[in-house]
XYZ file of C-alpha atoms in Angstrom:
161
model
C -9.617 63.476 111.684
C -7.404 66.550 111.673
C -4.929 67.301 108.797
C -2.613 70.266 109.391
C -1.469 71.959 106.278
C 1.135 74.785 106.309
C 0.512 77.643 103.919
C 3.683 77.026 101.902
C 2.363 73.751 100.944
C -0.854 74.838 99.290
C 0.092 77.130 96.349
C 0.401 74.302 93.872
C -3.060 72.996 94.783
C -4.514 76.467 94.378
C -3.490 76.514 90.689
C -4.700 79.807 89.031
C -4.830 78.179 85.596
C -7.170 75.360 86.924
C -10.497 75.353 85.221
C -11.930 72.819 87.734
C -11.591 72.576 91.477
C -9.050 70.281 92.873
C -9.943 66.862 94.249
C -8.246 65.215 97.239
C -8.194 62.027 99.200
C -6.745 61.414 102.612
C -5.222 58.119 103.757
C -4.364 57.474 107.415
C -2.847 54.144 108.419
C -0.653 52.486 110.979
C 3.110 52.961 110.353
C 4.147 49.812 108.315
C 6.334 48.890 105.554
C 3.583 46.920 103.849
C 3.095 49.748 101.354
C 1.994 48.034 98.049
C -1.873 48.508 98.594
C -1.295 52.209 99.662
C 1.011 52.874 96.639
C -1.644 51.261 94.237
C -4.306 53.658 95.571
C -1.946 56.753 95.444
C -0.906 56.236 91.826
C -4.211 55.077 90.514
C -5.258 58.308 88.919
C -2.091 59.013 87.064
C -3.036 57.064 83.879
C 0.318 57.168 82.165
C 3.206 54.640 82.166
C 6.369 56.759 82.493
C 5.055 59.125 85.030
C 3.367 56.315 86.996
C 6.688 54.519 87.279
C 8.672 57.621 88.369
C 6.030 58.679 90.906
C 5.658 55.223 92.350
C 9.472 54.987 92.932
C 9.500 58.486 94.562
C 6.432 57.836 96.700
C 7.860 54.527 97.851
C 11.000 56.198 98.989
C 9.097 59.041 100.803
C 6.793 56.505 102.558
C 9.631 54.232 103.647
C 11.517 57.234 104.985
C 8.470 58.297 106.891
C 7.914 54.830 108.362
C 11.582 54.024 109.101
C 13.038 57.473 110.145
C 10.046 59.547 111.129
C 7.944 56.936 112.975
C 10.872 54.642 113.876
C 8.761 51.736 112.541
C 6.388 52.114 115.591
C 3.034 50.475 114.525
C 1.227 52.693 117.098
C 2.241 55.707 115.161
C 0.178 56.987 112.093
C 1.244 57.721 108.588
C -0.879 60.338 106.872
C -0.961 60.810 103.167
C -3.032 63.289 101.141
C -3.438 63.056 97.372
C -4.501 66.314 95.592
C -5.331 66.392 91.922
C -5.687 69.515 89.919
C -5.980 69.867 86.159
C -2.262 70.689 85.924
C -0.651 69.015 89.051
C -0.730 65.723 91.015
C 0.369 66.325 94.603
C 1.088 63.987 97.427
C 1.628 65.106 101.081
C 3.287 62.565 103.330
C 3.393 63.200 107.115
C 4.672 61.068 109.922
C 4.550 61.584 113.764
C 8.298 62.104 114.113
C 10.208 65.273 115.158
C 11.029 66.147 111.548
C 14.209 66.161 109.429
C 16.572 69.032 110.057
C 16.696 71.691 107.336
C 20.383 70.903 106.565
C 19.581 67.245 105.963
C 16.918 67.914 103.283
C 19.436 68.252 100.373
C 18.990 66.369 97.215
C 22.663 65.378 96.761
C 23.874 61.828 96.540
C 25.713 60.590 99.619
C 29.498 60.494 99.457
C 29.453 56.637 99.685
C 27.186 55.128 97.080
C 27.555 51.648 98.612
C 26.192 52.852 101.973
C 23.070 51.099 103.335
C 21.082 54.201 103.224
C 21.162 57.829 102.124
C 19.984 57.695 98.506
C 16.306 58.202 99.286
C 16.091 61.943 99.216
C 18.110 62.138 96.052
C 15.625 59.645 94.394
C 12.663 61.612 95.679
C 14.078 64.883 94.260
C 14.673 63.149 90.858
C 11.182 61.767 90.675
C 9.073 64.911 91.170
C 8.920 68.349 89.606
C 8.590 70.019 93.042
C 9.645 68.874 96.496
C 8.807 70.917 99.753
C 8.897 70.464 103.400
C 6.806 71.773 106.192
C 8.602 74.030 108.670
C 8.748 71.290 111.245
C 10.151 68.845 108.657
C 7.757 65.904 109.311
C 5.556 66.504 106.281
C 6.816 66.256 102.708
C 4.926 67.597 99.755
C 5.706 66.065 96.305
C 4.286 67.412 93.109
C 4.237 66.295 89.519
C 2.985 68.167 86.516
C 0.231 66.300 84.720
C 1.664 64.812 81.504
C 0.408 66.630 78.331
C 2.243 64.852 75.608
C 1.863 61.408 73.906
C 5.422 60.671 74.948
C 4.051 60.016 78.420
C 1.280 57.587 77.443
C -0.177 54.469 78.835
C 0.492 52.875 75.468
C 3.776 50.788 75.863
C 4.357 51.168 72.138
C 5.116 54.923 72.768
C 8.231 53.831 74.725
C 10.037 52.422 71.546
């Protein structure tokens, strides 16, 4: 298995404030829209309700975009996801086998027509994560979320009142 990682995508994983080394897991699977089992694995280490819901929504959008637009729903193509955990960051890298999204199409703005069938995914992704970056080619997306530090982002549903 080979995972290509561009230098611009690694600086969050090499967190200078990290007291412990980062941990990662790689997931490689056929391009499919049956994403629930993968999403469960990807969000498992989050451990807090609000962040978990936000990250799940953003990851779902990123994975659907990779399958639909990057891999054109071709089951022979692969979807690669790397989850990186540091003491301060949770990072996901989503890579498809497509030719990449052009730089001018990576904006986080809402589409002009909100009732359009598509076009809101990138906006949602940018709203769900603290840091969003693209590889130079545009077929790998890095999504990062700071680890929660306050009780306001707790597993305890009573904290949501």
